[in-house]
Structure formats: structure tokens, C-alpha cells
Amino acid sequence: MKPIVTWLKKPWPYWVGGILLGLLNVILLAMSGISWQITSGFLLWGVGILKWFGLDPLSWEYFEHFQHYYEPVITKYNVFLNQYTILNMGVIVGSFIATLLASQLKWKKIKNRRQLVFALLGGIMMGYGTRLAVGCNIGAFFSGIPSFSLHAWVFGLFAILGALVGSKILIRFLL
């Protein structure tokens, strides 16, 4: 039998990764009562940062619509230290460890200012879109499919179409 480090260094088949992620999502839901989600943690971090600048984003209309969702976190916990932050840190640290085990860690230099501007623009558009859609592809697709939600299938179809269009734009204008 090969040592576990040797086994972890090789790429896993997609179906193994998909099954493991699905099982971990079910375990997470059973243990914590929340499904896997990413952008809620970032949203709460943004709330905390805006509060440092003297703003009160929790009084904005957006949060009035989702008060039932975020109020327990905001009143009982810290916007930086809560279950969403733990999920995000788990993803970041886990990804880092997986990258190190696979010997794939590389620092890449930004090619030019144009690449930097497009990266920032893409990040801002993606973040804004996740708030309009009340979540990202993890919450809308990955957590929706196991719960037999129709919206997750519709989201998946349009996410694939969007990725195709985005790839064409990327190839044509940036690469």
C-alpha cells in the first residue's frame, strides 16, 4: 500500500472529488444546520470593514430583506468570527494544503496593467452578482442539487452558458 502523501499528490478523478464534496456538504448541513456557502462570509467581512469607516451597512435596505438570515450572526457573534468565516478559512487553508501536497504552489506575476484592471473588474462584478443572486455557484448550484431544488438546475445551465461566453471574451481580449 502506498503512503497517503503519495496518494494525495496525484490528481483525483472528478467523480471522486464530486462525491467527497457532496458527502462533506451533507455532513456540514447535519452538524451545523447550514449548507456550504462562501459569499455570506465575505459579505459579513465587508460589513465589518465598512463599519470601521463609520458606515452602517446593516441599516441599508438590502439587509432589511435578509434580517432573519443575518441577524442571529450579527447579534450573537462577530461579523468576522462566525460559522461563515470558519467555512471560508477552511476552504482557503484546505486549498493551500492541497496545493502544497501536489507541489503546485506558484506565484505568478501580473503581466500588465490591463490584466490587473480586468481582474479587479471581474472580481467586483462577481461579488456584486453574488449579492444580487443571494449567493454564488456553491450555494446556488452545489448546495441546491442535493436538496432537489429546480433553481439549481436552471442556475447550472446558465452558469455553463456564462462560462462559455466569458471564455470567448477572455481568449479574444486578454490572451
PDB file of C-alpha atoms in Angstrom:
ATOM      1  CA  MET A   1       0.000   0.000   0.000  1.00  0.00           C
ATOM      2  CA  LYS A   2       1.305   3.463  -0.955  1.00  0.00           C
ATOM      3  CA  PRO A   3       1.836   6.132   1.714  1.00  0.00           C
ATOM      4  CA  ILE A   4      -1.050   8.613   1.968  1.00  0.00           C
ATOM      5  CA  VAL A   5       1.162  11.552   0.878  1.00  0.00           C
ATOM      6  CA  THR A   6       1.898   9.789  -2.419  1.00  0.00           C
ATOM      7  CA  TRP A   7      -1.828   9.176  -2.875  1.00  0.00           C
ATOM      8  CA  LEU A   8      -2.669  12.827  -2.091  1.00  0.00           C
ATOM      9  CA  LYS A   9      -0.099  14.190  -4.566  1.00  0.00           C
ATOM     10  CA  LYS A  10      -1.815  12.685  -7.583  1.00  0.00           C
ATOM     11  CA  PRO A  11      -4.871  14.356  -9.117  1.00  0.00           C
ATOM     12  CA  TRP A  12      -8.114  12.676  -8.134  1.00  0.00           C
ATOM     13  CA  PRO A  13     -10.787  11.800 -10.678  1.00  0.00           C
ATOM     14  CA  TYR A  14     -13.543  14.422 -10.838  1.00  0.00           C
ATOM     15  CA  TRP A  15     -16.188  11.926  -9.760  1.00  0.00           C
ATOM     16  CA  VAL A  16     -14.258  11.131  -6.551  1.00  0.00           C
ATOM     17  CA  GLY A  17     -13.939  14.830  -5.751  1.00  0.00           C
ATOM     18  CA  GLY A  18     -17.628  15.402  -6.503  1.00  0.00           C
ATOM     19  CA  ILE A  19     -18.762  12.561  -4.258  1.00  0.00           C
ATOM     20  CA  LEU A  20     -16.483  13.681  -1.421  1.00  0.00           C
ATOM     21  CA  LEU A  21     -17.640  17.288  -1.668  1.00  0.00           C
ATOM     22  CA  GLY A  22     -21.272  16.137  -1.698  1.00  0.00           C
ATOM     23  CA  LEU A  23     -20.746  13.966   1.389  1.00  0.00           C
ATOM     24  CA  LEU A  24     -18.938  16.766   3.218  1.00  0.00           C
ATOM     25  CA  ASN A  25     -21.790  19.149   2.372  1.00  0.00           C
ATOM     26  CA  VAL A  26     -24.346  16.718   3.838  1.00  0.00           C
ATOM     27  CA  ILE A  27     -22.214  16.277   6.982  1.00  0.00           C
ATOM     28  CA  LEU A  28     -21.861  20.056   7.292  1.00  0.00           C
ATOM     29  CA  LEU A  29     -25.631  20.531   6.970  1.00  0.00           C
ATOM     30  CA  ALA A  30     -26.332  17.820   9.552  1.00  0.00           C
ATOM     31  CA  MET A  31     -23.805  19.151  12.056  1.00  0.00           C
ATOM     32  CA  SER A  32     -24.207  22.923  11.719  1.00  0.00           C
ATOM     33  CA  GLY A  33     -27.622  23.459  10.134  1.00  0.00           C
ATOM     34  CA  ILE A  34     -26.153  25.439   7.232  1.00  0.00           C
ATOM     35  CA  SER A  35     -25.132  24.265   3.802  1.00  0.00           C
ATOM     36  CA  TRP A  36     -21.825  25.119   2.214  1.00  0.00           C
ATOM     37  CA  GLN A  37     -21.678  28.771   1.185  1.00  0.00           C
ATOM     38  CA  ILE A  38     -18.890  31.195   0.564  1.00  0.00           C
ATOM     39  CA  THR A  39     -20.107  34.698  -0.169  1.00  0.00           C
ATOM     40  CA  SER A  40     -22.127  35.185   3.030  1.00  0.00           C
ATOM     41  CA  GLY A  41     -18.850  35.188   4.947  1.00  0.00           C
ATOM     42  CA  PHE A  42     -17.329  37.733   2.592  1.00  0.00           C
ATOM     43  CA  LEU A  43     -20.463  39.862   2.865  1.00  0.00           C
ATOM     44  CA  LEU A  44     -20.167  39.925   6.638  1.00  0.00           C
ATOM     45  CA  TRP A  45     -16.453  40.771   6.395  1.00  0.00           C
ATOM     46  CA  GLY A  46     -17.442  43.673   4.113  1.00  0.00           C
ATOM     47  CA  VAL A  47     -19.957  44.819   6.717  1.00  0.00           C
ATOM     48  CA  GLY A  48     -17.228  44.833   9.338  1.00  0.00           C
ATOM     49  CA  ILE A  49     -14.796  46.770   7.139  1.00  0.00           C
ATOM     50  CA  LEU A  50     -17.439  49.381   6.259  1.00  0.00           C
ATOM     51  CA  LYS A  51     -18.194  49.769   9.969  1.00  0.00           C
ATOM     52  CA  TRP A  52     -14.514  50.613  10.552  1.00  0.00           C
ATOM     53  CA  PHE A  53     -15.028  53.536   8.156  1.00  0.00           C
ATOM     54  CA  GLY A  54     -18.029  54.751  10.135  1.00  0.00           C
ATOM     55  CA  LEU A  55     -20.733  53.434   7.801  1.00  0.00           C
ATOM     56  CA  ASP A  56     -23.745  51.439   8.995  1.00  0.00           C
ATOM     57  CA  PRO A  57     -24.454  48.954   6.194  1.00  0.00           C
ATOM     58  CA  LEU A  58     -26.828  46.929   8.373  1.00  0.00           C
ATOM     59  CA  SER A  59     -29.300  49.807   8.117  1.00  0.00           C
ATOM     60  CA  TRP A  60     -29.290  49.571   4.313  1.00  0.00           C
ATOM     61  CA  GLU A  61     -32.354  48.235   2.561  1.00  0.00           C
ATOM     62  CA  TYR A  62     -30.544  45.100   1.419  1.00  0.00           C
ATOM     63  CA  PHE A  63     -30.170  43.868   4.979  1.00  0.00           C
ATOM     64  CA  GLU A  64     -33.806  44.612   5.786  1.00  0.00           C
ATOM     65  CA  HIS A  65     -34.713  41.858   3.313  1.00  0.00           C
ATOM     66  CA  PHE A  66     -32.313  39.369   4.869  1.00  0.00           C
ATOM     67  CA  GLN A  67     -32.567  40.398   8.504  1.00  0.00           C
ATOM     68  CA  HIS A  68     -33.900  36.988   9.510  1.00  0.00           C
ATOM     69  CA  TYR A  69     -30.882  35.362   7.905  1.00  0.00           C
ATOM     70  CA  TYR A  70     -28.051  37.536   9.173  1.00  0.00           C
ATOM     71  CA  GLU A  71     -29.464  38.883  12.440  1.00  0.00           C
ATOM     72  CA  PRO A  72     -28.580  35.816  14.543  1.00  0.00           C
ATOM     73  CA  VAL A  73     -24.977  36.015  13.340  1.00  0.00           C
ATOM     74  CA  ILE A  74     -24.733  39.755  13.831  1.00  0.00           C
ATOM     75  CA  THR A  75     -26.360  39.846  17.280  1.00  0.00           C
ATOM     76  CA  LYS A  76     -24.813  36.700  18.764  1.00  0.00           C
ATOM     77  CA  TYR A  77     -21.425  36.655  17.098  1.00  0.00           C
ATOM     78  CA  ASN A  78     -18.869  38.918  15.499  1.00  0.00           C
ATOM     79  CA  VAL A  79     -19.116  39.745  11.764  1.00  0.00           C
ATOM     80  CA  PHE A  80     -15.555  38.468  11.407  1.00  0.00           C
ATOM     81  CA  LEU A  81     -15.810  35.424  13.682  1.00  0.00           C
ATOM     82  CA  ASN A  82     -18.771  33.216  12.855  1.00  0.00           C
ATOM     83  CA  GLN A  83     -19.613  29.960  11.096  1.00  0.00           C
ATOM     84  CA  TYR A  84     -19.246  31.539   7.644  1.00  0.00           C
ATOM     85  CA  THR A  85     -15.722  32.704   8.435  1.00  0.00           C
ATOM     86  CA  ILE A  86     -14.813  29.214   9.624  1.00  0.00           C
ATOM     87  CA  LEU A  87     -16.130  27.784   6.336  1.00  0.00           C
ATOM     88  CA  ASN A  88     -14.144  30.306   4.285  1.00  0.00           C
ATOM     89  CA  MET A  89     -10.960  29.757   6.278  1.00  0.00           C
ATOM     90  CA  GLY A  90     -11.418  26.001   5.872  1.00  0.00           C
ATOM     91  CA  VAL A  91     -11.632  26.399   2.101  1.00  0.00           C
ATOM     92  CA  ILE A  92      -8.600  28.703   1.954  1.00  0.00           C
ATOM     93  CA  VAL A  93      -6.397  26.609   4.261  1.00  0.00           C
ATOM     94  CA  GLY A  94      -7.562  23.321   2.709  1.00  0.00           C
ATOM     95  CA  SER A  95      -6.846  24.589  -0.797  1.00  0.00           C
ATOM     96  CA  PHE A  96      -3.424  25.791   0.287  1.00  0.00           C
ATOM     97  CA  ILE A  97      -2.568  22.430   1.841  1.00  0.00           C
ATOM     98  CA  ALA A  98      -3.814  20.553  -1.247  1.00  0.00           C
ATOM     99  CA  THR A  99      -1.726  22.802  -3.468  1.00  0.00           C
ATOM    100  CA  LEU A 100       1.372  22.226  -1.347  1.00  0.00           C
ATOM    101  CA  LEU A 101       0.839  18.457  -1.296  1.00  0.00           C
ATOM    102  CA  ALA A 102       0.554  18.431  -5.073  1.00  0.00           C
ATOM    103  CA  SER A 103       3.693  20.636  -5.367  1.00  0.00           C
ATOM    104  CA  GLN A 104       1.667  23.101  -7.443  1.00  0.00           C
ATOM    105  CA  LEU A 105       2.230  26.313  -5.457  1.00  0.00           C
ATOM    106  CA  LYS A 106       3.424  29.016  -7.833  1.00  0.00           C
ATOM    107  CA  TRP A 107       3.455  32.780  -7.524  1.00  0.00           C
ATOM    108  CA  LYS A 108       2.508  34.359 -10.802  1.00  0.00           C
ATOM    109  CA  LYS A 109       3.492  37.843 -11.805  1.00  0.00           C
ATOM    110  CA  ILE A 110       0.801  40.154 -13.130  1.00  0.00           C
ATOM    111  CA  LYS A 111       1.551  40.570 -16.828  1.00  0.00           C
ATOM    112  CA  ASN A 112       0.435  44.151 -17.255  1.00  0.00           C
ATOM    113  CA  ARG A 113      -1.956  46.837 -16.023  1.00  0.00           C
ATOM    114  CA  ARG A 114      -4.696  45.630 -18.352  1.00  0.00           C
ATOM    115  CA  GLN A 115      -4.707  42.198 -16.715  1.00  0.00           C
ATOM    116  CA  LEU A 116      -4.885  43.839 -13.271  1.00  0.00           C
ATOM    117  CA  VAL A 117      -7.811  46.064 -14.282  1.00  0.00           C
ATOM    118  CA  PHE A 118      -9.728  43.151 -15.797  1.00  0.00           C
ATOM    119  CA  ALA A 119      -9.078  41.003 -12.733  1.00  0.00           C
ATOM    120  CA  LEU A 120     -10.347  43.736 -10.401  1.00  0.00           C
ATOM    121  CA  LEU A 121     -13.339  44.421 -12.632  1.00  0.00           C
ATOM    122  CA  GLY A 122     -14.170  40.716 -12.803  1.00  0.00           C
ATOM    123  CA  GLY A 123     -13.919  40.375  -9.038  1.00  0.00           C
ATOM    124  CA  ILE A 124     -16.164  43.358  -8.418  1.00  0.00           C
ATOM    125  CA  MET A 125     -18.745  42.144 -10.948  1.00  0.00           C
ATOM    126  CA  MET A 126     -18.680  38.643  -9.491  1.00  0.00           C
ATOM    127  CA  GLY A 127     -19.078  39.926  -5.937  1.00  0.00           C
ATOM    128  CA  TYR A 128     -21.913  42.261  -6.907  1.00  0.00           C
ATOM    129  CA  GLY A 129     -23.589  39.461  -8.852  1.00  0.00           C
ATOM    130  CA  THR A 130     -23.463  37.117  -5.881  1.00  0.00           C
ATOM    131  CA  ARG A 131     -25.291  39.653  -3.764  1.00  0.00           C
ATOM    132  CA  LEU A 132     -27.937  40.217  -6.437  1.00  0.00           C
ATOM    133  CA  ALA A 133     -28.382  36.458  -6.756  1.00  0.00           C
ATOM    134  CA  VAL A 134     -28.152  35.954  -2.971  1.00  0.00           C
ATOM    135  CA  GLY A 135     -25.225  33.582  -3.322  1.00  0.00           C
ATOM    136  CA  CYS A 136     -22.585  32.172  -5.588  1.00  0.00           C
ATOM    137  CA  ASN A 137     -22.368  28.955  -7.566  1.00  0.00           C
ATOM    138  CA  ILE A 138     -21.580  26.993  -4.409  1.00  0.00           C
ATOM    139  CA  GLY A 139     -24.817  27.969  -2.699  1.00  0.00           C
ATOM    140  CA  ALA A 140     -26.974  28.132  -5.825  1.00  0.00           C
ATOM    141  CA  PHE A 141     -25.718  25.014  -7.571  1.00  0.00           C
ATOM    142  CA  PHE A 142     -23.671  22.789  -5.322  1.00  0.00           C
ATOM    143  CA  SER A 143     -25.947  23.065  -2.294  1.00  0.00           C
ATOM    144  CA  GLY A 144     -29.113  23.221  -4.411  1.00  0.00           C
ATOM    145  CA  ILE A 145     -28.707  19.984  -6.377  1.00  0.00           C
ATOM    146  CA  PRO A 146     -28.569  17.650  -3.341  1.00  0.00           C
ATOM    147  CA  SER A 147     -31.729  19.299  -1.975  1.00  0.00           C
ATOM    148  CA  PHE A 148     -33.569  18.565  -5.263  1.00  0.00           C
ATOM    149  CA  SER A 149     -34.082  22.247  -5.991  1.00  0.00           C
ATOM    150  CA  LEU A 150     -35.187  23.134  -9.525  1.00  0.00           C
ATOM    151  CA  HIS A 151     -33.483  26.519  -9.332  1.00  0.00           C
ATOM    152  CA  ALA A 152     -30.082  24.816  -9.037  1.00  0.00           C
ATOM    153  CA  TRP A 153     -30.532  23.082 -12.410  1.00  0.00           C
ATOM    154  CA  VAL A 154     -31.579  26.344 -14.083  1.00  0.00           C
ATOM    155  CA  PHE A 155     -28.642  28.094 -12.444  1.00  0.00           C
ATOM    156  CA  GLY A 156     -26.273  25.352 -13.632  1.00  0.00           C
ATOM    157  CA  LEU A 157     -27.448  25.664 -17.228  1.00  0.00           C
ATOM    158  CA  PHE A 158     -26.933  29.430 -17.287  1.00  0.00           C
ATOM    159  CA  ALA A 159     -23.637  29.190 -15.407  1.00  0.00           C
ATOM    160  CA  ILE A 160     -22.322  26.911 -18.161  1.00  0.00           C
ATOM    161  CA  LEU A 161     -23.543  29.332 -20.841  1.00  0.00           C
ATOM    162  CA  GLY A 162     -21.968  32.256 -18.970  1.00  0.00           C
ATOM    163  CA  ALA A 163     -18.674  30.388 -18.643  1.00  0.00           C
ATOM    164  CA  LEU A 164     -18.651  29.705 -22.386  1.00  0.00           C
ATOM    165  CA  VAL A 165     -19.267  33.380 -23.218  1.00  0.00           C
ATOM    166  CA  GLY A 166     -16.723  34.511 -20.603  1.00  0.00           C
ATOM    167  CA  SER A 167     -14.114  32.140 -22.018  1.00  0.00           C
ATOM    168  CA  LYS A 168     -14.649  33.518 -25.521  1.00  0.00           C
ATOM    169  CA  ILE A 169     -14.241  37.091 -24.241  1.00  0.00           C
ATOM    170  CA  LEU A 170     -11.140  36.130 -22.260  1.00  0.00           C
ATOM    171  CA  ILE A 171      -9.494  34.456 -25.233  1.00  0.00           C
ATOM    172  CA  ARG A 172     -10.376  37.267 -27.616  1.00  0.00           C
ATOM    173  CA  PHE A 173      -9.359  40.267 -25.490  1.00  0.00           C
ATOM    174  CA  LEU A 174      -6.901  39.110 -22.830  1.00  0.00           C
ATOM    175  CA  LEU A 175      -4.907  36.140 -24.047  1.00  0.00           C
TER     176      LEU A 175
END
